[in-house]
Structure formats: structure tokens, C-alpha cells
Coordinates of C-alpha atoms and ligand atoms in Angstrom, one line a residue:
X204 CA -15.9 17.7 -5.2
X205 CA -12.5 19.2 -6.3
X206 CA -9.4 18.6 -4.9
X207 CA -8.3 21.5 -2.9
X208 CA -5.1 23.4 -4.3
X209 CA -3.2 23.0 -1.0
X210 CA -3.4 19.1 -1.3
X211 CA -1.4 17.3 -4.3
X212 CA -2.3 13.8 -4.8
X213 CA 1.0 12.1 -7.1
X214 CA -0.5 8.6 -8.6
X215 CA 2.0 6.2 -8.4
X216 CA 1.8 2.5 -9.4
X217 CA 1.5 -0.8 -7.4
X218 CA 5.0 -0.8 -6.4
X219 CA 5.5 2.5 -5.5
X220 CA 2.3 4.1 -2.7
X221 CA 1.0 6.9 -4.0
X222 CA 2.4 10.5 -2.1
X223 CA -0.2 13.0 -0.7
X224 CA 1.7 16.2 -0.1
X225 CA -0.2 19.3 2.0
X226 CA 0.8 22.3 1.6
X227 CA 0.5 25.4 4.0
X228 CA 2.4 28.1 6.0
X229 CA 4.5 25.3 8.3
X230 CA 5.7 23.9 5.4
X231 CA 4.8 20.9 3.2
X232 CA 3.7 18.0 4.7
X233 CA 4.0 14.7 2.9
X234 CA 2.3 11.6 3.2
X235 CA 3.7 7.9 2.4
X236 CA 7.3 7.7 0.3
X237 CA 6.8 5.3 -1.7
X238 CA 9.7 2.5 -2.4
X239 CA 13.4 2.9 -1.8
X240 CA 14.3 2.1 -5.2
X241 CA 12.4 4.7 -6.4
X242 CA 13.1 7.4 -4.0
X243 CA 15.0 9.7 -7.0
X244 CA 12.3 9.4 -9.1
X245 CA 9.8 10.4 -5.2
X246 CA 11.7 13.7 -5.4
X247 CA 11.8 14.7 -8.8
X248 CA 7.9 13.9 -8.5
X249 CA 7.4 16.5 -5.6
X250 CA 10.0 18.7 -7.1
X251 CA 7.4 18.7 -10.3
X252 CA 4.7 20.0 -8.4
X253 CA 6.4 23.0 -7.6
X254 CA 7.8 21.9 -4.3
X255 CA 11.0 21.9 -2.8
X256 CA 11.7 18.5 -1.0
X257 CA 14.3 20.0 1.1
X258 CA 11.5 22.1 2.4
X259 CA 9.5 19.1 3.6
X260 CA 8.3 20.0 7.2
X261 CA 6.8 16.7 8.4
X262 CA 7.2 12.8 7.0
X263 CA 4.1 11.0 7.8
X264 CA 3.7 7.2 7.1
X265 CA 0.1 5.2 7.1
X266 CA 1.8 2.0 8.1
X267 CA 4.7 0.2 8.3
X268 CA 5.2 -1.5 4.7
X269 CA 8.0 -0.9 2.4
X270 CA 6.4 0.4 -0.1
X271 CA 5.0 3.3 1.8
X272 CA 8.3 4.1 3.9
X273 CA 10.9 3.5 1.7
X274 CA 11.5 7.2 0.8
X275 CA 12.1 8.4 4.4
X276 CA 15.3 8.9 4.2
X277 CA 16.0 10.2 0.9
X278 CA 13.8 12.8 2.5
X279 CA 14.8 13.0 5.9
X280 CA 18.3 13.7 4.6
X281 CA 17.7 16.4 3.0
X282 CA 14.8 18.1 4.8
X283 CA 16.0 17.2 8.0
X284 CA 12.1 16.6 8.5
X285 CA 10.6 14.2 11.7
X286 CA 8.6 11.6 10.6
X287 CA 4.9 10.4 12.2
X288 CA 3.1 7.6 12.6
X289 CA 0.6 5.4 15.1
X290 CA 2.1 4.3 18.1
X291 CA 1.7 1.0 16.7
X292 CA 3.5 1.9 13.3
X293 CA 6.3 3.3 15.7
X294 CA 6.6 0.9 17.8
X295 CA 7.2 -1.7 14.8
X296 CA 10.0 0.4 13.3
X297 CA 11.8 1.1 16.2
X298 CA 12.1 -2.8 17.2
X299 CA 12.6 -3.5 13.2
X300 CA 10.2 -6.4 13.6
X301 CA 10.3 -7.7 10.3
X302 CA 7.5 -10.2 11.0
X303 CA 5.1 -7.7 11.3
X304 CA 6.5 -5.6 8.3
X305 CA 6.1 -8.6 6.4
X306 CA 9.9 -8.3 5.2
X307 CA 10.9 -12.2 4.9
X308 CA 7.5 -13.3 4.1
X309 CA 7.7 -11.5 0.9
X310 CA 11.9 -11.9 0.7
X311 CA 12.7 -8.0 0.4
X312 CA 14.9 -6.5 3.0
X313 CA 14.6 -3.1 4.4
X314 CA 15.3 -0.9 7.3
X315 CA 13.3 1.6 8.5
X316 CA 14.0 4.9 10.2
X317 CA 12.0 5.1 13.3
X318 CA 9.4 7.9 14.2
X319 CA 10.1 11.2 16.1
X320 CA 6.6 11.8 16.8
X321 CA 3.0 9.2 17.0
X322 CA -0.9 9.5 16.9
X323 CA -3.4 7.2 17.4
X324 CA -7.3 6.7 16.9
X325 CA -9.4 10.1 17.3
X326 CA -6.3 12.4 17.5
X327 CA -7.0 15.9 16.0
X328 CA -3.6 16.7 13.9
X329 CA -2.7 19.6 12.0
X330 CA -0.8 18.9 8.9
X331 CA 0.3 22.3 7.3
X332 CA -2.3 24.4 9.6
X333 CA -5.0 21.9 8.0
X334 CA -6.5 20.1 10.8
X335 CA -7.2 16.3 10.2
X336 CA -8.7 13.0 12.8
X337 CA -6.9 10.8 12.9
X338 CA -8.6 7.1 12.4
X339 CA -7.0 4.0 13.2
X340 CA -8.1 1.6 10.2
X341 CA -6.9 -2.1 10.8
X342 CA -7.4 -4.5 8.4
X343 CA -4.6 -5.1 5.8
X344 CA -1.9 -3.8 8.1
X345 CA -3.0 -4.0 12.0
X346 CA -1.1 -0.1 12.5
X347 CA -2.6 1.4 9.8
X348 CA -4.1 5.2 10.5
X349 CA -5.8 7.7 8.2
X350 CA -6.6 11.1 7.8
X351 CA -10.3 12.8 7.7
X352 CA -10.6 16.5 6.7
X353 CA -13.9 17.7 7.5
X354 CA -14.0 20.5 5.5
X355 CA -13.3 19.3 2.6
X356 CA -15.1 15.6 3.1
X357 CA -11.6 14.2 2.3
X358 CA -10.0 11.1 3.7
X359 CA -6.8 9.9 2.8
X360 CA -7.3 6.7 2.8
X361 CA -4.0 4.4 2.6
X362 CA -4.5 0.8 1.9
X363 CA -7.4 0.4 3.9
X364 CA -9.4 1.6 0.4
X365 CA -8.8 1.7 -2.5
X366 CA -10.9 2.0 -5.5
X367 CA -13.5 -0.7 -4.9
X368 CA -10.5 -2.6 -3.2
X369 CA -8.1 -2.9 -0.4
X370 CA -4.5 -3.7 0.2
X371 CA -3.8 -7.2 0.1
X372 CA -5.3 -9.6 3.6
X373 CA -2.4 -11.4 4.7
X374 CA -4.4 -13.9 7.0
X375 CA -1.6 -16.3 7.3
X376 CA 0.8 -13.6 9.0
X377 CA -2.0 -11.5 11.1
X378 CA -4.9 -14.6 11.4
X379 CA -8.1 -14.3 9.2
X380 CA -9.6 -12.1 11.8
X381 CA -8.0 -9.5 9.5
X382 CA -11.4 -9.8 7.3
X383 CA -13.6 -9.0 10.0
X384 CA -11.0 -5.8 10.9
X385 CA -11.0 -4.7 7.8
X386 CA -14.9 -4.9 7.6
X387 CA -15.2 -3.2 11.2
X388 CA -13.1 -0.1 9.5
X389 CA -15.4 -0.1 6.3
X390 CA -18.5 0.2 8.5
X391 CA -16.7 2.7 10.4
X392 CA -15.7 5.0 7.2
X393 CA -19.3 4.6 6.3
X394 CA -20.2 6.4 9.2
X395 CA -17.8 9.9 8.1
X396 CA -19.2 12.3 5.5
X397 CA -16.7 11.7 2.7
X398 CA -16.3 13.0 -1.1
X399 CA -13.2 12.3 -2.2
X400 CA -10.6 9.5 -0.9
X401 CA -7.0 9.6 -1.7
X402 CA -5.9 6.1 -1.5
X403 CA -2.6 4.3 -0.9
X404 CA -2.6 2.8 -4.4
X405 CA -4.7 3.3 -8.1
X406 CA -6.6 6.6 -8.8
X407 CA -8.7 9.0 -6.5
X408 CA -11.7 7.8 -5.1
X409 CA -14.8 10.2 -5.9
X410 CA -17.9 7.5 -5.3
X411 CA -16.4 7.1 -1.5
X412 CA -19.3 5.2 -0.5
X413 CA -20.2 3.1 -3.5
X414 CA -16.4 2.1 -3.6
X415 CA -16.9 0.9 0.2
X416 CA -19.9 -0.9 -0.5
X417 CA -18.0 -2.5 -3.4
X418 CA -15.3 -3.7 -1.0
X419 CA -17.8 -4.9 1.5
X420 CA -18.9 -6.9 -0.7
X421 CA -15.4 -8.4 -1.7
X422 CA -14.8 -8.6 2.1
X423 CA -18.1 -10.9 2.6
X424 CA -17.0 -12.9 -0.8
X425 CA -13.5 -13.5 1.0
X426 CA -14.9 -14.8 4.3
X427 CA -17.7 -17.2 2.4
X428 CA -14.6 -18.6 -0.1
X429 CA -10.8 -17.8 1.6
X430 CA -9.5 -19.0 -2.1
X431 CA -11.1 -15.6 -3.5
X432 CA -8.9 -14.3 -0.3
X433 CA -5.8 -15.5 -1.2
X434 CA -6.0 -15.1 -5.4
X435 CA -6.5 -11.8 -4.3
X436 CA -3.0 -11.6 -2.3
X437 CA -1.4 -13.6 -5.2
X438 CA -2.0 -12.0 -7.7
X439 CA -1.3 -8.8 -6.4
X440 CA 1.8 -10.1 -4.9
X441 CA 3.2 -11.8 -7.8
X442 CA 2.8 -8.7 -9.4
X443 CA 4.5 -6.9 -6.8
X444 CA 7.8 -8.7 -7.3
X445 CA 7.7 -8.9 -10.7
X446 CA 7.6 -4.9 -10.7
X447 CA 10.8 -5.2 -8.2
X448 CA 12.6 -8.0 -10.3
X449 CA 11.6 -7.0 -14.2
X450 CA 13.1 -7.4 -16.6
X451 CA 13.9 -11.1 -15.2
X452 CA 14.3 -14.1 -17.3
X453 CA 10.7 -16.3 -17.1
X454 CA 12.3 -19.6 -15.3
X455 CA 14.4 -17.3 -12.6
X456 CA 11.4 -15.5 -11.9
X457 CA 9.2 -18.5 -11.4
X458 CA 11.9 -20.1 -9.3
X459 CA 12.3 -16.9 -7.0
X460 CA 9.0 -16.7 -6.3
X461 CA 8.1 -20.4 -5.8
X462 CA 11.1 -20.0 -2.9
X463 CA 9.6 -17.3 -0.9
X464 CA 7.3 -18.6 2.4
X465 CA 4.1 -16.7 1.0
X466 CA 3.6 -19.0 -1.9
X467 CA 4.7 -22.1 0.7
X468 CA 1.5 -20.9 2.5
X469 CA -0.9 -19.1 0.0
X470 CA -0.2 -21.7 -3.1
X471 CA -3.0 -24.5 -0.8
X472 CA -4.9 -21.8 -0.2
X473 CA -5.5 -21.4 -3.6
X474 CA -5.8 -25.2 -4.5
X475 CA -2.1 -25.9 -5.6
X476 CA 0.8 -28.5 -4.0
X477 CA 3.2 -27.0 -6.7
X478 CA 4.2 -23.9 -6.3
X479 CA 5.8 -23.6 -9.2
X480 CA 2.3 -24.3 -11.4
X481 CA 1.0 -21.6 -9.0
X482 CA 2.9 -19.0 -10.1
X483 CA 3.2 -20.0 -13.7
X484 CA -0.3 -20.1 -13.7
X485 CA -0.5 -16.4 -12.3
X486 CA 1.8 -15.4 -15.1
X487 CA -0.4 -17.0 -17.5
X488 CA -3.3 -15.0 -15.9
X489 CA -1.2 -11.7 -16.7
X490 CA -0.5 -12.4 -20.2
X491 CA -3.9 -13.1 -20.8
X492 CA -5.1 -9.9 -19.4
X493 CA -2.0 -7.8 -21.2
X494 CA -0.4 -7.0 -17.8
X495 CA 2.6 -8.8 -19.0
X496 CA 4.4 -8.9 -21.9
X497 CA 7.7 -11.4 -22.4
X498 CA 11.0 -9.5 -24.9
X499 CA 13.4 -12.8 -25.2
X500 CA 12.4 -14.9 -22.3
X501 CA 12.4 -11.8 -20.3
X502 CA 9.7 -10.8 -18.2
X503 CA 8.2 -7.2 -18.0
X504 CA 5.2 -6.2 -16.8
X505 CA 2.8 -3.7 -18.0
X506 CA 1.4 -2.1 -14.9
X507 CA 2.8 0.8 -13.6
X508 CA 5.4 1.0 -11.5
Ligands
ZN91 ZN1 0.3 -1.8 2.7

């Protein structure tokens, strides 16, 4: 299945959420902002599908980390557009609870704008005049909701899939019950007639169920051997901040990171009491697979942004 023309799908990277833009006679809806940093380069993108971001009817986030709000209000500004999300979502944005946003546990440091209007779990929403359920889908971030269209067998997906993959399970924060939510919500998509997934992160999804039994799988691995769990969250992690920090010289880097509580708590999960060896070891792992490349003791890295 095709995706339909009023529903642009812009692939970002792994720092920046993908944005999901729906288009119809209320104006064009858009889904997830991607970072702050990167909000110029958020509207040039919409502008390049043909669609003026001042004319932005509706801000709708998936949940309530960074990397998915941070364009709000580059967008709000100029659109003047309210922004949606679960009553849980909300709820976390208006109290700024940075615990919950993960903020200090990763050591970045934003604000969000808080929500005009919130859904929850089995809410029928229109989004341009295209109606959508809404499904709550807890698991790598407790508020998360997405978006079913049944005509189309679409779901927008968020981080709850991606392609035979999910966002990162951060079991220290939420409690490794987290596994068995995000397992409940793979079951549960299993149960919906879907084609084509637009995820939070990486490429569209168009083997929806073989990508879910993929991550089924990986879910089961991570409860039989929590090290798989938190590799997983490392690497992805490490990454993360070495997209918001390139180009960085190696030692500064390595120091940085080795600072921030995740690796406190993730580097024993993993097997290591220095944290620096864990991440040097995680760089290692990147040149090795070409995802990094060092110009002059400066780190880049290789995946997109
Ligand atoms: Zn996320």
C-alpha cells in the first residue's frame, strides 16, 4: 500500500523524530517537531513539501521527549497553531517534570510548551477532516499515543515501532515493567489491520506485522538477558549525544558522557565499573561498523541527523 497524497512522511534521523504532516481542508496538521536545534532546518523541510508552516492548523506530539517536541514553538510562533497530546503527555509538560521527560538523566535541558488540547486511548480524532483512533501505546515512554487510520490501514506509529525496533526502554527511570508494556502494546497493534506504519524514527514500515513480530522477539530477548536491554539504550544513546555534541574532540566526548547519571546506571548493566571503558568501548563499536569517523581527534558521526 501507497502512501496517500494527503499524508507526507519527512525521514529524519536519530536526533531529529521524523514529521508526519496531514493535509486537508482545516489546514495542515503536523505530527512530532523534531529537536530544537533543528527547528530551521523542521520548516524549510515542510516548506519543501509544498506547505506553508505558517498555515499549520494543529501541533500534535506522540510523547513528551525532546526530540519529538522541540519544534513547537518555532511553529507555534508562527502558525499561532494549538498543540495536542495525551492527557498524560499534557500533564508532564505543563508541571515541566523533567524526571519523566528524561531531561537530567540524559543532561539536555529543555522547556516545553504545554498543550491546548488532550486525547487519550480509544478517542476518535480528526486531523485535517481525516478521522484517526487514537491508541495509547506505553512502553518506551509511559504517555505515548498513536494514530490508526482505518482506511488507509495506516498507523503512525511513534517510538512505540520502529522498523523491527523500538525507542530505547529506559527501565532504570520507568521500572523494567516497561518490557512487559511495551509487549502489551505490540500484541495490541497485532490486533489492528495495518499496511503501512510511519514511525517516530528510521524509514516507513511496509511489513507492519513482520516488523512487530521482529520486535517481539527483541522484547522477549531483553527480558531473558536485561544486558541486551541496556546495549540497546547505550548504544542508541551514546549515539544520540554524539549527534547533539559532534564535531567534539574524542577525550571531551568520553568525559561528558561518562558524567551523565544514565551511564552511572546503565554502564553495570552492561558489565562495566568504568564508565569511561563503557563508552570508549561503544565508540569503538561505531568505528567498527562506519557509524563514526574521527577528522583530528574530532568526533563525527555518520548517521543521520
Ligand atoms: Zn521517544
Amino acid at each position: 500500500m501507497k502512501l496517500p497524497p494527503q499524508i507526507r512522511f519527512i525521514q529524519r534521523g536519530w536526533f531529529n523524530s521524523n514529521n508526519i504532516l496531514i493535509l486537508g481542508d482545516d489546514g495542515p496538521v503536523i505530527i512530532d517537531t523534531g529537536h530544537e536545534a533543528d527547528a530551521a532546518t523542521t520548516l524549510h523541510l515542510i516548506a519543501a513539501e509544498g506547505i506553508d508552516p505558517h498555515e499549520i492548523s494543529l501541533i500534535v506530539n506522540t510523547h513528551c521527549h525532546w526530540d519529538h517536541f522541540g519544534g513547537n514553538r518555532a511553529l507555534k510562533v508562527i502558525s499561532d497553531a494549538p498543540l495536542a497530546t495525551s492527557k498524560q503527555t499534557a500533564a508532564i509538560f505543563a508541571a515541566n517534570d523533567r524526571e519523566a521527560m528524561w531531561l537530567d538523566y540524559f543532561g539536555v535541558n529543555f522547556v516545553p510548551e504545554t498543550a491546548d488540547l488532550t486525547w487519550q486511548d480509544g478517542d476518535m480524532v480528526e486531523l485535517s477532516g481525516l478521522p484517526f483512533e487514537v491508541i495509547a501505546a506505553p512502553g518506551h515512554a509511559p504517555d505515548t499515543i498513536l494514530f490508526y487510520q482505518p482506511d488507509h490501514k495506516l498507523l503512525i506509529s511513534a517510538d512505540a515501532l520502529h522498523e523491527q525496533d523500538c525507542g530505547v526502554l529506559n527501565v532504570v527511570v520507568h521500572g523494567f515493567g516497561v518490557v512487559d508494556s511495551a509487549l502489551t502494546t505490540v500484541d495490541r497493534l497485532l490486533t489492528y489491520d495495518i499496511e503501512l506504519a510511519l514511525p517516530g524514527h528510521g524509514p516507513i514500515i511496509t511489513d507492519v506485522v513482520g516488523s512487530l513480530a521482529a520486535l517481539k522477539k527483541r522484547l522477549a530477548g531483553f527480558k531473558h538477558d536485561p544486558r541486551r536491554l541496556a546495549y540497546h539504550l547505550a548504544r542508541r544513546v551514546t549515539m544520540a549525544a554524539l549527534l547533539e555534541s559532534q564535531p567534539i574532540e574524542r577525550q571531551n566526548f568520553i568525559s561528558m558522557v561518562s558524567e551523565l547519571p544514565w551511564t552511572r546506571d546503565y554502564a553495570p548493566l552492561c558489565g562495566y565499573d568504568d564508565r569511561e571503558q563503557f563508552v570508549i568501548d561503544r565508540l569503538a563499536e561505531f568505528q567498527i561498523r562506519g557509524l563514526l569517523r574521527t577528522i583530528e581527534n574530532m568526533l563525527v558521526s555518520n548517521v543521520q541527523r
